[in-house]
Amino acid sequence: MNMQEKPHGRFLKTAVLVTFFVLFVYLLKNFNIFDAEGLLTDLHVMGDTRLVKLLFVGIATVLLIFFVPVSTVAATAGLLFELDGILLITVSGLLSALLSYGLAKIFKSDASRWVEKIYRRKEREIPLEELYEKIKEHGFSYALFVRALPFMPFQVGNLLFGVSRVTLWDYMTTTFITVTIGQGITVFLVSMAADFMAQKTGTVIGLLLKGFYYFGIYYIMRKNTRTEEKEELPL
């Protein structure tokens, strides 16, 4: 049975690799995918239609898979579509997260090595093995905390969760919360700041929301730390 499944697994991996390679070459040849803002801004000349928004979601999803920072895509969504950009970045974030999760499952050993290489570039307070264990033990709450960390790149987080033992439901739920709230605030702030003279109040509100968001992340981090310290105290 295993001998019959191995060729199928190799074929699936090869098909996925070829598909993404062709897609990457096509985008590189026809678009400047490393200038995400310029690429997405080009859509705006087509007019503010449903088709343009669908194209934005499709291109943004691909850009996020290819490691373009989610904050860049969110800021562009705010500039082009104002508050409608909140829905667009949410859909794009969820689609790219789901696809990346699937890729990490298919190429689990390769994704694990890649995540380990990236994670160990800097000295971390929490070893990668402990991070995996905490995600497995605490599930949703710790996954939400990790997903919201500002220094954790969106795509790295996608692959990290893909090779961890977090459930797909917890993964997608925490992604939805952090993208909708965290990047939604970015969309709101950029859309207000783009017309600062007319939207001074909105810009200030956006800055305050961003501050409260990061304060909430810090509070969750401190709360988790204190809880773990109490659990480690001898009875």
Short mmCIF file of C-alpha atoms in Angstrom, two decimals:
data_model
loop_
_atom_site.label_atom_id
_atom_site.label_comp_id
_atom_site.label_asym_id
_atom_site.label_seq_id
_atom_site.Cartn_x
_atom_site.Cartn_y
_atom_site.Cartn_z
CA MET A 1 0.00 0.00 0.00
CA ASN A 2 2.76 2.43 0.94
CA MET A 3 4.69 1.50 -2.21
CA GLN A 4 1.63 2.47 -4.29
CA GLU A 5 1.20 5.79 -2.50
CA LYS A 6 4.79 6.98 -2.85
CA PRO A 7 4.70 7.52 -6.66
CA HIS A 8 1.41 9.36 -6.24
CA GLY A 9 2.93 11.58 -3.58
CA ARG A 10 5.96 12.31 -5.75
CA PHE A 11 3.71 13.15 -8.69
CA LEU A 12 1.66 15.55 -6.55
CA LYS A 13 4.77 17.31 -5.28
CA THR A 14 6.20 17.58 -8.79
CA ALA A 15 2.93 18.94 -10.17
CA VAL A 16 2.73 21.58 -7.43
CA LEU A 17 6.36 22.62 -7.93
CA VAL A 18 5.97 22.91 -11.69
CA THR A 19 2.74 24.90 -11.34
CA PHE A 20 4.27 27.40 -8.94
CA PHE A 21 7.47 27.66 -10.99
CA VAL A 22 5.52 28.43 -14.17
CA LEU A 23 3.35 30.93 -12.30
CA PHE A 24 6.41 32.61 -10.79
CA VAL A 25 8.19 32.86 -14.17
CA TYR A 26 5.03 34.26 -15.80
CA LEU A 27 4.59 36.92 -13.13
CA LEU A 28 8.29 37.78 -13.19
CA LYS A 29 8.29 38.13 -16.97
CA ASN A 30 5.05 40.09 -17.35
CA PHE A 31 4.84 42.02 -14.08
CA ASN A 32 7.21 43.55 -11.58
CA ILE A 33 6.07 41.35 -8.72
CA PHE A 34 8.75 42.75 -6.43
CA ASP A 35 7.06 46.15 -6.69
CA ALA A 36 3.78 45.05 -5.13
CA GLU A 37 2.39 48.56 -4.71
CA GLY A 38 3.12 49.45 -8.34
CA LEU A 39 1.65 46.19 -9.60
CA LEU A 40 -1.57 46.51 -7.63
CA THR A 41 -1.86 50.23 -8.39
CA ASP A 42 -1.90 49.39 -12.11
CA LEU A 43 -5.28 47.77 -11.53
CA HIS A 44 -6.76 51.09 -10.50
CA VAL A 45 -6.64 52.47 -14.04
CA MET A 46 -9.26 49.89 -14.98
CA GLY A 47 -11.78 51.61 -12.75
CA ASP A 48 -13.42 50.70 -9.47
CA THR A 49 -15.44 47.67 -10.60
CA ARG A 50 -16.13 44.22 -9.19
CA LEU A 51 -13.77 42.74 -11.76
CA VAL A 52 -10.92 44.94 -10.55
CA LYS A 53 -11.56 43.90 -6.96
CA LEU A 54 -11.56 40.23 -7.94
CA LEU A 55 -8.30 40.74 -9.82
CA PHE A 56 -6.87 42.50 -6.79
CA VAL A 57 -7.76 39.56 -4.54
CA GLY A 58 -6.21 37.07 -6.98
CA ILE A 59 -2.97 39.00 -7.46
CA ALA A 60 -2.71 39.89 -3.76
CA THR A 61 -3.11 36.21 -2.84
CA VAL A 62 -0.24 35.24 -5.14
CA LEU A 63 1.94 38.09 -3.87
CA LEU A 64 1.39 37.00 -0.27
CA ILE A 65 2.35 33.42 -1.14
CA PHE A 66 5.56 34.76 -2.70
CA PHE A 67 6.54 36.52 0.53
CA VAL A 68 5.40 40.08 -0.19
CA PRO A 69 4.72 41.67 3.26
CA VAL A 70 1.03 41.61 4.14
CA SER A 71 1.27 45.20 5.44
CA THR A 72 2.34 46.38 1.96
CA VAL A 73 -0.65 44.69 0.33
CA ALA A 74 -2.99 46.06 3.03
CA ALA A 75 -1.67 49.60 2.60
CA THR A 76 -2.19 49.37 -1.17
CA ALA A 77 -5.72 48.09 -0.62
CA GLY A 78 -6.40 51.14 1.57
CA LEU A 79 -5.06 53.53 -1.07
CA LEU A 80 -7.01 51.99 -3.94
CA PHE A 81 -10.28 50.88 -2.40
CA GLU A 82 -10.45 52.80 0.91
CA LEU A 83 -12.54 50.92 3.50
CA ASP A 84 -13.56 48.25 0.98
CA GLY A 85 -9.94 47.20 1.19
CA ILE A 86 -10.62 45.63 4.60
CA LEU A 87 -12.74 42.92 2.98
CA LEU A 88 -10.27 42.49 0.12
CA ILE A 89 -7.20 42.05 2.35
CA THR A 90 -9.15 39.66 4.57
CA VAL A 91 -10.13 37.42 1.64
CA SER A 92 -6.61 37.60 0.15
CA GLY A 93 -5.02 36.80 3.51
CA LEU A 94 -7.28 33.81 4.12
CA LEU A 95 -6.78 32.38 0.62
CA SER A 96 -2.99 32.73 0.76
CA ALA A 97 -2.92 31.28 4.27
CA LEU A 98 -4.98 28.26 3.20
CA LEU A 99 -2.82 27.62 0.13
CA SER A 100 0.41 28.02 2.12
CA TYR A 101 -0.91 25.67 4.80
CA GLY A 102 -1.58 23.06 2.13
CA LEU A 103 1.88 23.52 0.61
CA ALA A 104 3.48 23.13 4.03
CA LYS A 105 1.60 19.86 4.54
CA ILE A 106 2.64 18.55 1.11
CA PHE A 107 6.30 19.58 1.53
CA LYS A 108 6.42 19.15 5.30
CA SER A 109 10.08 18.16 5.64
CA ASP A 110 11.25 20.93 3.29
CA ALA A 111 8.99 23.51 4.96
CA SER A 112 10.25 22.46 8.40
CA ARG A 113 13.87 22.96 7.36
CA TRP A 114 13.09 26.32 5.80
CA VAL A 115 11.20 27.58 8.87
CA GLU A 116 14.04 26.38 11.12
CA LYS A 117 16.61 28.17 8.98
CA ILE A 118 14.68 31.46 9.03
CA TYR A 119 13.78 31.24 12.71
CA ARG A 120 17.35 30.57 13.82
CA ARG A 121 18.78 33.57 11.97
CA LYS A 122 18.18 35.61 15.11
CA GLU A 123 18.54 34.70 18.74
CA ARG A 124 15.05 34.01 20.09
CA GLU A 125 13.82 33.86 23.66
CA ILE A 126 11.68 30.85 22.79
CA PRO A 127 13.39 27.93 20.97
CA LEU A 128 11.55 26.68 17.89
CA GLU A 129 10.88 23.28 19.45
CA GLU A 130 9.27 24.96 22.47
CA LEU A 131 7.20 27.14 20.15
CA TYR A 132 5.83 24.06 18.41
CA GLU A 133 5.06 22.46 21.78
CA LYS A 134 3.23 25.55 23.05
CA ILE A 135 1.15 25.73 19.88
CA LYS A 136 0.27 22.05 20.29
CA GLU A 137 -0.54 22.43 24.00
CA HIS A 138 -2.47 25.72 24.01
CA GLY A 139 -4.00 25.58 20.53
CA PHE A 140 -6.09 28.60 19.61
CA SER A 141 -4.89 31.03 22.30
CA TYR A 142 -1.19 30.59 21.62
CA ALA A 143 -1.69 30.41 17.85
CA LEU A 144 -3.48 33.77 18.06
CA PHE A 145 -0.60 35.22 20.06
CA VAL A 146 2.04 33.97 17.59
CA ARG A 147 0.03 35.10 14.55
CA ALA A 148 -0.33 38.61 16.00
CA LEU A 149 3.39 39.08 16.73
CA PRO A 150 4.62 42.04 14.63
CA PHE A 151 8.04 40.47 14.03
CA MET A 152 6.61 37.21 12.65
CA PRO A 153 6.30 37.60 8.85
CA PHE A 154 2.90 36.52 7.60
CA GLN A 155 4.21 33.87 5.19
CA VAL A 156 6.70 32.45 7.69
CA GLY A 157 3.83 32.10 10.15
CA ASN A 158 1.80 30.29 7.49
CA LEU A 159 4.51 27.68 6.97
CA LEU A 160 5.28 27.44 10.69
CA PHE A 161 1.66 26.60 11.46
CA GLY A 162 1.55 24.25 8.49
CA VAL A 163 4.27 22.04 9.97
CA SER A 164 2.99 22.38 13.55
CA ARG A 165 0.11 20.42 15.06
CA VAL A 166 -2.36 23.29 15.18
CA THR A 167 -5.77 22.38 13.79
CA LEU A 168 -6.87 23.88 10.50
CA TRP A 169 -9.84 25.50 12.27
CA ASP A 170 -7.65 27.24 14.87
CA TYR A 171 -5.21 28.27 12.15
CA MET A 172 -7.82 29.83 9.89
CA THR A 173 -9.71 31.43 12.78
CA THR A 174 -6.61 33.14 14.19
CA THR A 175 -5.61 34.22 10.68
CA PHE A 176 -9.06 35.72 10.12
CA ILE A 177 -8.93 37.63 13.42
CA THR A 178 -5.43 39.05 13.00
CA VAL A 179 -5.78 39.91 9.31
CA THR A 180 -9.23 41.46 9.68
CA ILE A 181 -8.31 43.46 12.77
CA GLY A 182 -4.57 44.05 12.43
CA GLN A 183 -4.43 44.66 8.68
CA GLY A 184 -7.94 46.10 8.65
CA ILE A 185 -6.64 48.88 10.90
CA THR A 186 -3.78 49.41 8.43
CA VAL A 187 -6.28 49.76 5.59
CA PHE A 188 -8.34 52.22 7.64
CA LEU A 189 -5.29 54.27 8.65
CA VAL A 190 -3.89 54.49 5.11
CA SER A 191 -7.28 55.38 3.61
CA MET A 192 -7.64 58.20 6.16
CA ALA A 193 -4.05 59.44 5.87
CA ALA A 194 -4.30 59.55 2.07
CA ASP A 195 -6.63 62.53 2.47
CA PHE A 196 -5.18 63.84 5.71
CA MET A 197 -6.48 67.41 5.44
CA ALA A 198 -10.07 66.17 5.16
CA GLN A 199 -9.64 63.14 7.44
CA LYS A 200 -7.54 64.39 10.33
CA THR A 201 -9.84 62.86 12.93
CA GLY A 202 -9.97 59.54 11.10
CA THR A 203 -6.17 59.45 10.86
CA VAL A 204 -5.82 60.04 14.59
CA ILE A 205 -8.40 57.33 15.28
CA GLY A 206 -6.43 54.96 13.03
CA LEU A 207 -3.20 55.67 14.89
CA LEU A 208 -4.95 55.10 18.22
CA LEU A 209 -6.45 51.82 17.00
CA LYS A 210 -3.03 50.65 15.85
CA GLY A 211 -1.59 51.53 19.24
CA PHE A 212 -4.36 49.68 21.08
CA TYR A 213 -3.86 46.67 18.81
CA TYR A 214 -0.15 46.36 19.62
CA PHE A 215 -0.85 47.05 23.29
CA GLY A 216 -3.32 44.16 23.20
CA ILE A 217 -0.62 41.90 21.73
CA TYR A 218 1.78 42.96 24.47
CA TYR A 219 -0.89 42.33 27.13
CA ILE A 220 -1.57 38.84 25.79
CA MET A 221 2.16 38.12 25.76
CA ARG A 222 2.60 39.28 29.37
CA LYS A 223 -0.48 37.36 30.50
CA ASN A 224 0.79 34.15 28.87
CA THR A 225 4.20 34.65 30.47
CA ARG A 226 2.74 35.14 33.96
CA THR A 227 0.47 32.11 33.52
CA GLU A 228 3.42 29.92 32.54
CA GLU A 229 5.48 31.19 35.49
CA LYS A 230 2.66 30.28 37.89
CA GLU A 231 2.32 26.82 36.33
CA GLU A 232 6.05 26.22 36.87
CA LEU A 233 5.98 27.17 40.57
CA PRO A 234 6.40 24.14 42.86
CA LEU A 235 3.40 23.28 45.03
#
